[in-house]
Structures are given as structure tokens and as C-alpha cells.
XYZ file of C-alpha atoms in Angstrom:
637
model
C -0.033 -0.144 0.158
C 1.512 3.131 -0.994
C 2.907 5.670 2.048
C 0.132 8.860 2.273
C 2.067 12.466 2.342
C 3.076 13.491 6.031
C 3.422 17.233 6.110
C 6.060 18.730 7.841
C 5.714 22.131 7.715
C 3.764 25.045 5.982
C 4.769 28.141 4.913
C 2.005 30.819 5.011
C 4.265 33.304 2.629
C 2.312 36.005 5.039
C 4.368 38.484 4.542
C 4.214 38.119 0.554
C 0.412 37.187 0.817
C -0.314 39.668 2.701
C 1.157 42.786 0.735
C -0.436 41.116 -2.700
C -4.047 41.508 -0.301
C -3.023 44.822 0.866
C -2.950 43.912 4.666
C 0.363 44.727 5.533
C -0.277 47.600 7.271
C -2.024 45.242 9.894
C 0.540 42.590 10.036
C 2.919 40.687 8.483
C 3.933 38.584 10.827
C 0.505 36.322 10.538
C -1.559 35.352 7.317
C -4.518 37.846 7.112
C -6.109 37.268 3.411
C -9.429 38.797 1.620
C -11.936 37.146 0.229
C -12.013 35.963 -3.779
C -8.137 36.571 -4.038
C -5.912 33.908 -4.536
C -2.649 33.345 -2.078
C 0.292 31.070 -2.308
C 1.451 28.770 0.629
C 4.114 26.050 0.555
C 3.816 22.786 1.868
C 6.959 20.598 3.196
C 6.806 16.932 3.437
C 8.336 14.938 5.995
C 8.723 10.896 4.469
C 9.007 11.889 0.477
C 8.145 14.668 -2.301
C 5.257 15.486 -4.114
C 4.347 13.337 -7.238
C 1.709 14.597 -9.462
C -0.373 12.193 -10.399
C -0.168 10.051 -7.595
C -1.304 12.713 -5.167
C -3.722 14.701 -4.629
C -4.193 17.751 -2.019
C -7.416 18.551 -1.779
C -8.305 22.085 -0.178
C -12.069 22.833 1.492
C -12.875 26.432 0.771
C -15.551 28.953 0.313
C -15.105 31.482 -2.657
C -18.295 33.358 -2.398
C -17.499 37.249 -1.510
C -20.732 38.903 -0.653
C -19.217 42.322 -0.245
C -16.936 42.732 -3.100
C -17.053 45.705 -5.014
C -15.901 45.969 -8.698
C -14.329 49.869 -7.934
C -10.985 50.239 -7.272
C -11.333 53.564 -6.348
C -14.265 52.888 -3.950
C -12.161 49.794 -2.636
C -9.727 52.262 -1.720
C -11.959 54.802 -0.314
C -14.044 52.357 2.098
C -12.094 49.655 2.894
C -8.308 51.093 3.206
C -8.803 54.624 3.411
C -8.105 55.194 7.112
C -8.747 58.497 7.471
C -11.617 60.617 6.735
C -14.363 63.448 7.533
C -17.779 63.404 9.235
C -20.080 66.195 8.569
C -21.629 68.124 11.380
C -23.281 71.376 12.073
C -26.411 71.987 10.474
C -28.172 71.922 6.796
C -27.017 75.982 6.639
C -23.292 75.379 7.665
C -22.039 71.938 6.651
C -18.872 71.579 8.840
C -16.537 68.470 8.233
C -15.091 67.060 11.346
C -11.356 65.209 10.702
C -11.366 61.672 11.827
C -8.772 59.097 12.255
C -10.309 55.741 11.563
C -6.508 53.682 12.134
C -8.179 50.455 11.158
C -4.664 49.236 10.142
C -2.927 50.269 13.343
C -1.567 48.047 15.862
C -3.561 45.643 17.452
C -6.563 47.021 15.954
C -7.674 43.572 14.331
C -6.932 41.660 17.333
C -9.184 44.334 19.183
C -12.195 43.845 16.980
C -12.256 39.956 17.010
C -12.314 40.313 20.508
C -15.618 42.498 19.942
C -17.399 39.813 17.925
C -16.437 37.021 20.660
C -17.745 39.852 23.364
C -20.799 39.983 21.699
C -24.352 38.340 23.602
C -24.272 36.308 20.396
C -20.549 34.593 20.952
C -21.401 34.202 24.897
C -25.044 32.481 24.095
C -23.762 30.002 21.620
C -20.568 30.311 20.407
C -20.306 27.444 17.691
C -23.384 28.951 15.740
C -22.092 32.328 16.079
C -18.809 31.735 14.546
C -20.431 29.578 11.899
C -22.647 32.969 10.617
C -19.420 35.008 10.511
C -19.125 34.462 7.388
C -22.572 36.420 6.606
C -21.494 40.212 6.486
C -25.479 40.830 7.109
C -25.286 38.784 10.475
C -21.705 40.149 11.681
C -22.839 43.911 10.794
C -26.121 43.243 12.961
C -23.598 42.010 15.923
C -21.110 44.632 15.817
C -23.648 47.096 15.497
C -25.544 46.355 18.636
C -21.214 45.892 20.204
C -20.530 49.518 19.725
C -22.897 51.180 21.897
C -23.041 49.329 25.265
C -26.801 49.158 25.870
C -27.108 45.547 26.210
C -23.981 44.389 26.733
C -19.977 45.669 27.694
C -19.816 47.375 24.212
C -17.734 49.553 23.361
C -18.869 53.165 24.205
C -21.541 54.811 26.650
C -23.697 57.157 25.078
C -24.362 60.517 26.706
C -26.826 63.444 26.064
C -26.923 64.733 29.083
C -24.216 68.122 29.010
C -22.499 66.016 32.137
C -19.136 64.241 31.093
C -16.974 64.847 33.956
C -16.627 61.315 34.628
C -15.309 60.558 31.221
C -14.618 62.268 27.678
C -17.084 65.101 26.490
C -17.870 63.330 22.393
C -16.691 66.244 21.019
C -13.247 66.072 21.954
C -12.351 62.898 20.129
C -10.857 63.041 17.172
C -10.073 59.127 16.054
C -11.285 55.749 16.386
C -8.024 53.836 17.910
C -7.567 55.572 21.312
C -11.074 54.369 22.255
C -10.599 50.862 20.834
C -7.205 50.689 22.782
C -9.040 52.275 25.667
C -11.841 49.517 25.702
C -9.320 46.809 25.346
C -6.721 47.932 28.133
C -10.035 48.360 30.788
C -11.036 44.843 30.085
C -13.630 45.757 27.929
C -15.267 48.238 30.218
C -17.498 50.776 27.749
C -15.465 53.904 26.936
C -17.579 57.244 28.327
C -18.764 58.892 26.159
C -19.777 59.144 22.663
C -22.848 60.884 20.608
C -24.148 59.478 17.013
C -20.893 60.480 15.068
C -18.717 58.827 17.416
C -20.623 55.643 17.294
C -20.389 55.764 13.523
C -16.782 56.517 13.297
C -15.785 53.490 15.318
C -18.104 51.234 13.540
C -16.638 52.144 10.233
C -12.927 51.569 11.845
C -14.311 48.471 12.911
C -15.939 47.452 9.702
C -13.430 48.442 7.165
C -10.575 46.336 9.240
C -12.982 43.321 9.015
C -12.840 44.034 5.174
C -16.518 45.227 4.846
C -16.637 48.165 2.480
C -18.588 51.201 5.109
C -18.239 54.471 4.810
C -20.188 57.768 7.063
C -23.220 59.415 6.485
C -24.449 62.361 7.592
C -28.066 63.172 7.721
C -29.601 66.947 8.390
C -32.866 67.332 10.093
C -32.968 63.858 10.779
C -36.372 62.595 11.976
C -36.993 60.272 15.271
C -40.079 58.913 15.212
C -40.973 57.060 18.264
C -44.511 55.528 16.980
C -44.184 54.608 13.998
C -46.758 56.908 12.040
C -43.759 59.111 9.953
C -45.184 62.357 11.474
C -42.758 64.090 13.965
C -44.624 66.534 16.262
C -43.125 69.464 17.384
C -44.822 71.684 19.805
C -44.493 75.485 20.678
C -45.879 77.626 23.330
C -47.278 81.090 22.307
C -43.605 82.800 22.242
C -42.438 80.612 19.738
C -40.548 78.824 22.085
C -40.086 75.177 21.119
C -41.245 72.797 24.207
C -39.186 69.653 25.321
C -40.284 66.515 26.863
C -41.744 65.344 23.556
C -41.623 61.412 22.215
C -40.306 62.937 18.559
C -37.564 64.593 17.464
C -35.606 66.061 14.547
C -31.988 65.890 15.105
C -30.336 69.113 13.795
C -27.723 66.273 12.262
C -27.571 62.332 12.628
C -25.114 60.111 11.699
C -24.780 56.456 10.673
C -22.862 53.732 8.216
C -23.325 52.123 5.484
C -22.080 48.782 4.662
C -21.851 47.309 1.317
C -23.317 43.420 0.740
C -25.396 41.630 -1.259
C -28.895 40.814 0.573
C -30.174 37.252 -0.890
C -32.282 37.355 1.881
C -34.778 39.983 -0.065
C -35.603 40.233 -3.305
C -33.514 40.693 -6.335
C -32.185 44.704 -6.595
C -32.062 45.678 -2.588
C -28.184 44.922 -2.301
C -25.550 47.257 -1.717
C -25.576 49.805 0.581
C -27.238 49.543 3.426
C -28.266 51.658 6.552
C -26.290 50.370 10.036
C -27.052 52.627 13.254
C -25.135 52.006 16.140
C -26.299 54.790 17.962
C -28.907 53.180 20.840
C -32.453 54.637 19.938
C -35.201 51.789 19.195
C -34.277 48.565 19.650
C -34.254 45.793 17.219
C -35.170 41.812 18.052
C -34.519 42.897 21.465
C -31.402 44.876 21.213
C -29.952 48.386 20.578
C -29.174 48.057 17.088
C -30.442 49.155 13.310
C -30.107 47.524 10.112
C -28.922 46.131 7.517
C -31.879 48.368 5.817
C -31.230 48.411 1.692
C -31.010 52.066 0.854
C -32.722 51.415 -2.101
C -35.955 49.951 -0.152
C -35.681 53.215 1.435
C -36.372 55.307 -1.429
C -38.918 53.180 -2.790
C -40.999 52.649 0.961
C -40.655 48.913 0.813
C -40.590 49.145 4.823
C -41.626 45.990 4.769
C -38.059 44.541 4.308
C -35.362 43.569 6.933
C -34.112 44.962 8.282
C -35.345 48.112 10.789
C -36.957 49.845 7.501
C -39.154 51.936 9.223
C -37.362 53.275 11.367
C -34.548 54.609 8.710
C -37.531 55.620 6.410
C -38.472 58.305 9.163
C -35.264 59.394 9.486
C -34.847 60.783 6.146
C -38.670 61.211 4.991
C -40.813 61.853 7.543
C -43.393 64.876 7.839
C -43.260 67.293 10.189
C -46.370 68.578 12.125
C -46.100 71.871 13.892
C -48.590 72.309 16.953
C -49.386 75.694 18.952
C -49.853 74.287 22.981
C -51.540 76.786 24.646
C -54.212 77.155 27.480
C -54.265 72.897 27.610
C -55.047 73.053 23.909
C -53.292 72.084 20.498
C -53.742 74.374 17.760
C -51.986 72.530 14.202
C -49.921 75.627 12.705
C -48.506 73.496 9.691
C -47.668 70.531 8.032
C -44.394 70.293 6.394
C -43.455 67.590 3.750
C -39.833 68.417 2.927
C -37.829 69.296 6.599
C -36.828 66.112 7.309
C -33.795 64.772 5.644
C -31.660 67.238 4.180
C -28.277 67.219 2.420
C -27.363 63.501 3.038
C -23.758 63.306 3.084
C -20.809 61.453 3.002
C -16.994 62.139 2.014
C -16.206 61.688 -1.796
C -14.417 59.115 -3.125
C -10.173 59.902 -3.058
C -11.158 63.358 -1.974
C -11.287 65.745 0.670
C -15.076 67.056 -1.078
C -18.287 66.336 0.524
C -20.575 64.209 -1.581
C -24.548 64.765 -1.335
C -26.168 61.282 -2.037
C -29.753 62.487 -0.587
C -31.201 60.796 -4.129
C -29.864 57.593 -3.155
C -32.839 57.694 -0.172
C -35.718 59.782 -1.808
C -37.201 61.024 -4.918
C -37.086 65.014 -5.215
C -38.919 66.620 -2.181
C -42.377 68.087 -3.890
C -42.561 65.683 -6.566
C -45.396 63.055 -7.142
C -43.460 60.407 -6.861
C -41.873 61.248 -3.525
C -45.579 61.238 -2.512
C -46.420 58.584 -3.401
C -43.761 56.685 -1.654
C -44.647 57.986 1.493
C -47.789 57.086 0.759
C -46.960 53.684 -0.124
C -44.721 53.193 3.212
C -47.681 54.520 5.352
C -50.471 52.196 4.113
C -47.516 49.330 4.431
C -46.947 50.502 8.673
C -50.695 50.572 9.145
C -51.179 47.134 7.433
C -48.023 46.177 9.707
C -49.383 47.484 12.345
C -53.065 46.091 11.697
C -51.118 42.311 12.024
C -49.260 43.542 15.343
C -46.077 42.865 13.515
C -43.035 44.959 15.924
C -40.168 46.990 14.760
C -36.946 44.824 13.889
C -39.149 41.451 13.495
C -38.653 39.056 10.798
C -41.556 40.579 8.504
C -43.392 38.802 5.162
C -44.129 41.485 2.327
C -47.724 42.868 2.511
C -50.029 44.164 -0.212
C -50.945 47.592 -0.226
C -53.949 48.361 1.514
C -56.606 51.933 1.232
C -56.280 54.674 4.319
C -59.407 53.952 6.278
C -61.685 57.271 6.631
C -61.654 56.228 10.726
C -58.055 55.792 11.416
C -56.936 57.958 13.929
C -54.840 61.356 13.774
C -51.657 60.129 14.083
C -51.937 57.559 10.723
C -52.931 59.951 8.511
C -51.645 62.533 6.502
C -53.038 65.477 7.245
C -53.371 68.505 4.181
C -52.963 72.123 4.157
C -56.260 73.714 2.808
C -56.088 76.594 1.072
C -57.424 79.061 3.453
C -54.382 77.417 5.892
C -51.908 79.691 3.176
C -51.235 83.286 5.320
C -50.630 86.038 3.272
C -47.751 87.185 4.943
C -44.775 85.372 4.900
C -41.799 85.719 7.979
C -38.058 84.956 7.000
C -34.900 85.325 9.129
C -31.092 86.398 7.671
C -28.345 86.535 9.144
C -26.419 89.920 9.239
C -22.579 88.906 10.136
C -21.186 85.088 10.463
C -22.393 83.976 13.796
C -18.451 83.209 15.651
C -17.858 82.252 18.721
C -17.101 85.299 20.726
C -18.885 87.654 18.640
C -22.300 89.424 18.915
C -25.014 87.101 16.826
C -26.766 89.771 14.518
C -29.841 89.144 12.484
C -32.696 89.888 10.918
C -36.756 89.084 11.016
C -37.509 89.690 7.188
C -41.609 90.494 6.853
C -42.817 90.934 3.550
C -47.493 91.587 2.604
C -48.075 89.020 -0.073
C -51.636 90.897 0.096
C -53.459 94.097 -1.172
C -54.149 94.979 2.140
C -52.270 96.969 5.405
C -51.297 94.264 7.937
C -50.653 94.815 12.102
C -48.283 92.093 13.155
C -47.405 91.168 16.618
C -44.036 88.457 16.726
C -42.712 87.093 19.584
C -39.160 85.975 18.994
C -37.160 84.110 21.126
C -33.692 82.186 21.081
C -32.686 78.529 22.815
C -29.699 76.541 22.801
C -30.095 73.350 21.740
C -28.557 69.838 21.698
C -28.212 68.043 18.678
C -30.313 65.292 18.774
C -32.751 68.417 18.801
C -33.696 68.855 22.738
C -34.138 72.575 23.903
C -32.184 73.978 26.759
C -34.350 77.026 28.323
C -34.779 80.475 26.149
C -32.273 83.157 27.118
C -33.287 85.692 24.850
C -36.900 87.003 23.873
C -38.377 90.040 21.905
C -41.660 91.336 20.757
C -41.380 92.944 17.694
C -44.793 95.287 16.223
C -44.660 95.689 12.582
C -47.066 97.289 10.226
C -47.202 96.548 6.725
C -48.295 97.985 3.744
C -49.783 96.113 0.694
C -46.768 94.730 -0.341
C -44.584 95.889 1.510
C -41.259 94.576 3.262
C -39.984 95.145 6.225
C -36.645 93.939 8.688
C -36.553 94.180 11.850
C -32.894 93.762 13.094
C -32.028 91.696 16.408
C -28.736 91.238 18.286
C -27.838 88.702 20.759
C -24.569 89.853 22.715
C -22.337 87.049 23.180
C -22.930 87.829 27.434
C -26.448 87.131 26.421
C -25.999 83.384 25.633
C -22.162 82.370 26.374
C -23.378 80.895 29.430
C -26.389 79.124 28.351
C -24.613 77.405 25.055
C -24.199 74.070 24.221
C -21.095 71.964 23.899
C -23.094 71.538 20.526
C -22.923 75.148 19.728
C -26.455 75.668 18.612
C -28.605 78.003 19.023
C -32.680 78.202 17.393
C -34.044 81.342 17.058
C -38.146 81.414 16.294
C -40.247 83.824 15.643
C -44.439 83.473 16.044
C -46.586 86.044 14.330
C -49.840 86.823 14.474
C -52.045 89.567 12.545
C -54.603 91.535 14.455
C -58.365 89.763 14.228
C -56.687 86.782 12.755
C -56.557 83.705 14.715
C -54.115 82.437 12.333
C -50.321 81.927 13.673
C -47.348 82.144 11.517
C -43.764 80.390 12.624
C -40.533 80.522 11.462
C -37.311 79.611 12.906
C -33.585 79.005 12.098
C -30.826 77.110 13.585
C -27.451 79.013 14.053
C -23.888 76.610 14.761
C -21.477 78.859 16.185
C -17.852 78.702 14.449
C -14.735 78.730 16.023
C -11.194 79.425 14.441
C -9.186 75.728 12.972
C -6.342 75.248 14.353
C -3.512 75.358 11.840
C -1.284 72.779 11.018
C 2.435 73.344 8.877
C 4.547 69.818 8.269
C 8.410 71.525 8.026
C 9.902 69.927 5.564
C 9.338 66.798 3.553
C 7.793 63.669 5.212
C 9.832 60.462 4.784
C 9.426 56.974 6.556
C 11.574 56.436 9.582
C 13.000 59.667 9.290
C 12.408 62.894 11.797
C 9.889 65.213 10.803
C 8.700 68.300 12.260
C 4.980 69.269 12.860
C 3.814 73.406 13.351
C 0.348 73.489 15.034
C -0.699 76.546 15.302
C -4.213 77.803 17.882
C -5.719 80.398 19.474
C -8.287 81.425 21.981
C -11.186 82.970 20.154
C -12.738 84.435 23.171
C -12.167 87.760 24.777
C -11.509 86.208 28.258
C -8.905 84.050 29.915
C -9.519 80.151 29.411
C -7.905 77.613 31.443
C -7.069 73.869 31.282
C -6.276 74.001 27.932
C -5.327 70.721 26.226
C -4.532 69.834 22.622
C -4.325 66.403 21.212
C -2.940 65.790 18.120
C -2.589 62.312 16.154
C -2.432 60.463 12.910
C -2.314 57.221 11.777
C 1.194 56.108 10.421
C 2.668 59.286 11.448
C 1.732 58.663 15.281
C 2.599 55.972 17.609
C -0.002 56.811 19.786
C -2.273 59.979 20.228
C -0.213 63.281 21.802
C -1.592 65.293 24.510
C -0.067 68.502 25.277
C -1.260 70.816 28.314
C -0.955 74.383 27.388
C -2.699 75.680 30.828
C -4.334 79.409 30.279
C -4.651 81.240 27.363
C -5.324 84.764 27.401
C -7.872 86.983 25.668
C -7.065 86.448 21.810
C -4.524 85.164 22.326
C -2.614 83.052 19.453
C 0.469 81.027 19.791
C 2.051 77.468 18.256
C 4.372 74.821 19.112
C 6.436 72.020 17.443
C 5.964 68.837 17.164
C 8.474 66.115 16.692
C 7.434 62.577 15.295
C 8.524 59.834 13.043
C 6.461 58.581 10.459
C 6.277 54.906 10.405
C 3.704 54.098 7.196
C 4.130 55.461 3.260
C 1.805 57.025 1.298
C -1.356 59.616 1.912
C -1.992 60.540 5.914
C -3.680 62.846 8.013
C -3.001 64.996 10.979
C -5.827 65.371 13.051
C -5.967 67.934 16.094
C -8.322 69.139 18.740
C -8.169 72.153 21.511
C -10.035 72.191 24.497
C -10.712 74.323 27.338
C -13.165 75.242 30.323
C -14.890 77.309 28.078
C -14.699 75.314 24.631
C -14.388 71.897 23.979
C -13.421 71.266 20.495
C -11.971 73.716 18.117
C -10.195 71.387 15.726
C -7.754 71.257 12.165
C -5.961 68.719 10.012
C -3.575 68.707 7.086
C -3.081 65.991 4.987
C 0.530 64.627 4.799
C 2.365 62.407 1.699
C 4.469 60.361 3.179
C 7.507 58.870 0.924
C 9.298 55.525 0.941
C 13.245 55.866 2.534
C 15.591 56.408 -0.266
């Protein structure tokens, strides 16, 4: 009987294979290959040589790649790029926040695998969990639940309270690496604290590290519809102040992820980009996670397709109903069909520009197609509610059902009658840029579109907002009496001094100004509001000389105190994958009013190619003055 082969040694050719599979930045000591691509290994036999025709070697492999992107520029951006931008601010002032994803940094792959092992799925049934790890649908839901800590010892604690004394203010973070390494170093204790953009950024790091194409998405004026009726109800008092303690909210901006994957669990055509939202808002199958929800299904109103599609649909396409609360009664002011879901944004491919991808999520606002999709989604939700389904449950596609005439208000779609159309318009206009430390100057523009005289009384107010839409108490109020001739326009100038708003400002630096107008002898009210984001001057970063691998490099960081008062406890943090081994923290102490200064940092780049430096400065008066600089690092000669 012929003697079988005995393997003496296996050479996985890790260094060569990892370079070909673009994983050499993670490691060259262990084999790390990507799906759907050939790799080489060498077998050494102990007893005799391999004889073709006589000997057979059989490999059992699974070669399907459910996350394959056929565009090389897209693969470079959504898998390989280790830095990017997260868009914040408001729809009138969209601001890029630089972020260090750092998915190839030391130990990050091990931390990502540990994250999978710490999930409730693995802890409950490790055999089944490991068997399902070839499915990006399954893995993305596991990671999504593990980024927040609501159900387990996930990576991040969420905090929207404005009290961060026992942790980091979410606006201070500039990268995922420090967060993931802290979670790992403390025995997987949740890191304090995160908000939506931090959850999304850390999830992007984990998913890109695992080889799943991922990008970070910002939705401005994002709906949070708690009762599943596709209507966000907002309540105001007679001064125009928005009232808190309500279930529905419109987040000034909200950030989630899209991951690219096939969806064989759905009808054909719904693969590709899928929404995943790690911010703990609502549960899905008992855990705080959301998605994957097909972006195409959201656009087409197919809210009965898995997973969590109704919730995501409401974030981008719910209607907004405004109510006046007075004397214990609610009076409908107006319904806005286009205020939710604006300027949906992500970083462009291999560019620092912003891509507007709103058209991926919905048809043009005001179009017949958009309203038809909205009504289709509403019908499906009514049918689903009728059958007692729960959010996130396994759903069967339902046929559209007509809206009943006796359905409750919450499921009807009120429309504006001709009598609802007012003949006076109000609008806010900024007179100066809203810079932190300056007075805020703006005007209320009133236009009489009728052929009659109009006497208006307008209540104005200003209040700080958290980015999730929750208001803080008003700090400024005014009353304007405006008389308008037929077809006349007037401007009522307003000013809010720095001393008036400084002590009431949230760390989100958001101020909502509102005006509630009424005509004499007319019960109808006119509501207008505007959200202002106060801006800081950016940190400037200069690279002094050529950046070369393993050669010393000097970096100048220029920063300033933008306020006309002393600030204390100033700390500068600087990081950048491939440039710094770890995040740098520099204690700056006290900065005088309007003081401008600079420091020189020394580092030795250890990776070549396009890199980015991210910087943040915090103090007792501000938390997130940021800056960035792109750097190209050459190979050593």
C-alpha cells in the first residue's frame, strides 16, 4: 500500500500574501487574506516528495464574496482609507470634522475580533455565532449592537446629558483608535462617552478592518419617530419657544453607516449599500442596533423589508407637524412635508470634498413620486400595525392597503387647505457670520403679499439646542410690532450679545431662533425658525519639510483663544495613523484673551502614502476647536 504524505511544515508566505492582499499595514507576521483573491502557500513533506498524478491535495474553501465592490477607487476609499470626514453643523452650515479611523493600526484587528467574541451572540452560542461569521448581514448586526453598551459591555456609553465629568465629552474625540484601545485595555469596559458620530466612526473602523466596505453618512434634520406613524410632532408655546419633553424629535444632524453587501434574504435588487446605525435609539429583535436596511428599499418605501427599514425611512422622509400649545389645547400651525432629511452627506471617493447622496434615499421633495412613496410606506405600516408586527421582527411583504376613513390622526396625512395659506411671510437672515465670542446679528424679514394693510405682533425667542433636537431653556426674548403696507417688505434687526448667550450655550454650539407672528383680528399664526451653529477658527497645521518614512519630521500647530476672556485647562491632542504611534496630548494651561500661539511637534512617520494629521483643543470654555492637515509620506531612499 502506498505511503501517504506527511506534512512537516507549512509556509503561509504571510509577508508576500499580505502585500498582495493589501493587509501588510495590519501585520506581516500572520497570514491575513481577503475574500475572492488567490494566495500562495508552500507545503513541506517529511517522508517523501509530492508526486503529480499520484498524490492529490484537497482544500475545502468557500469563495463567495458577499461584500465585493467592483470599483478599485471605491475599494480604496471604503476599505483601505484610514482617515476621513464626518459632517456636522446644520443644513445651512455643513462642517467637516476630521477623523482618524486607523483600522490598520497595531492591535486593532485583534480588538475587532475580541469585540465579536464579547457579543451576546457568541457568549450564548459560540458554535452558531462562529458558523455565521461568513455572513456580512449577521456580522454587521453583531458589530452594530457591540459598538454601544446598552445591552452588553460594548465599546461606548452614550451620553446626551451635557454632564461628562466622569469621562470625555464626545466632541473631543478625533479618532477611533484611542477609543478601541481604551476599551481593550480596561478589560472591555465601555468608554465614556459617545454620541451618534462617534458610534458611526468607531463602527466604520471595525467594519473596514474586517474587510467590509463602509462609509459614514450624515443626515441633516433627521427624524426620530417613536410611534412609527411617519409624522414628527413639534410643539411650541405662544412665544415661539419649542417645547421639550416630547417623544418625537428632529435631530439637527444624525450620523450612521452604510455597508456594502449582497442581500440574498431580500428580493432581487436590494443589495448594495445598507444602513447600519449603532446609536442606541430603539431596539431591534431585543437589542439596541439598527439595520442592515437597504438604501434602495428606503427610497422605494418598501418598509416591510428587513431590517428596521421603517425607522430609517422616518429618519429621512417623515413629515413634520407643528403645534401651538396654549391654554391646555393644541392648535395645528402647519405641516411640512420636506423639512426632514436634508443634504445627506458622505466624503467623496479619494477626495476631501462632500458628496450629497440625498437622491439615493428619496425622490425629489415636492415631486409626485416622493408623495406616492410616502403614502405606500404609510399603507404598509398601517397593514403591519394591523397584523401586530413589531419593529425589527421578521416581516413578510404586505400588499398595499387603502387608508381607512376612520383611522386615528396619528396615521392620517393631514393636508394644508387653501385657507391655511397665509398672506404674510416671515424669514430670518443673518447679518454677520455667527462666530463664537461675537454678538449674533440677524434680521427678521416680513413681507406682505396681500393688497391690504397688515399689523403684526411677533414673539421672538432664542434657545440652545442639543444636536438630538432637545431644547434648553430660552435665554433671549423680544416682541416686535410691525405694520406692513400692501406688498411691503420690512426688516426688523435683532442682536444677541455674547454675554447673553455664552453661559447658556451647549457643547453643540447650536442656537435656535424662533418667531411666532399673528395678525390683528386673525387667529392664524405664522411660525418661522432658524438654527445657527457658532463656529470657531480652525487649528492650523504646517508640515516643516519633506515627510519620509523613518525620518524625523517637524510639525507646527498654530492655535488661538477666540474669546475675549481667559480660558483655563487648555489641552491639545494630535494624532494621525502612520505618523504617530499614539495620540499626543500637550498641556497648554491658560490662554489669554484672543491669544495666538504655536508649538512644534517632532515625530517619525512609519507608514508611507497619503496620511492625515488630526488636532483638537479643549478648555474650560470650549471643547472642540479642530484642525487637520493631509501629508504625503514618501518611501525612504
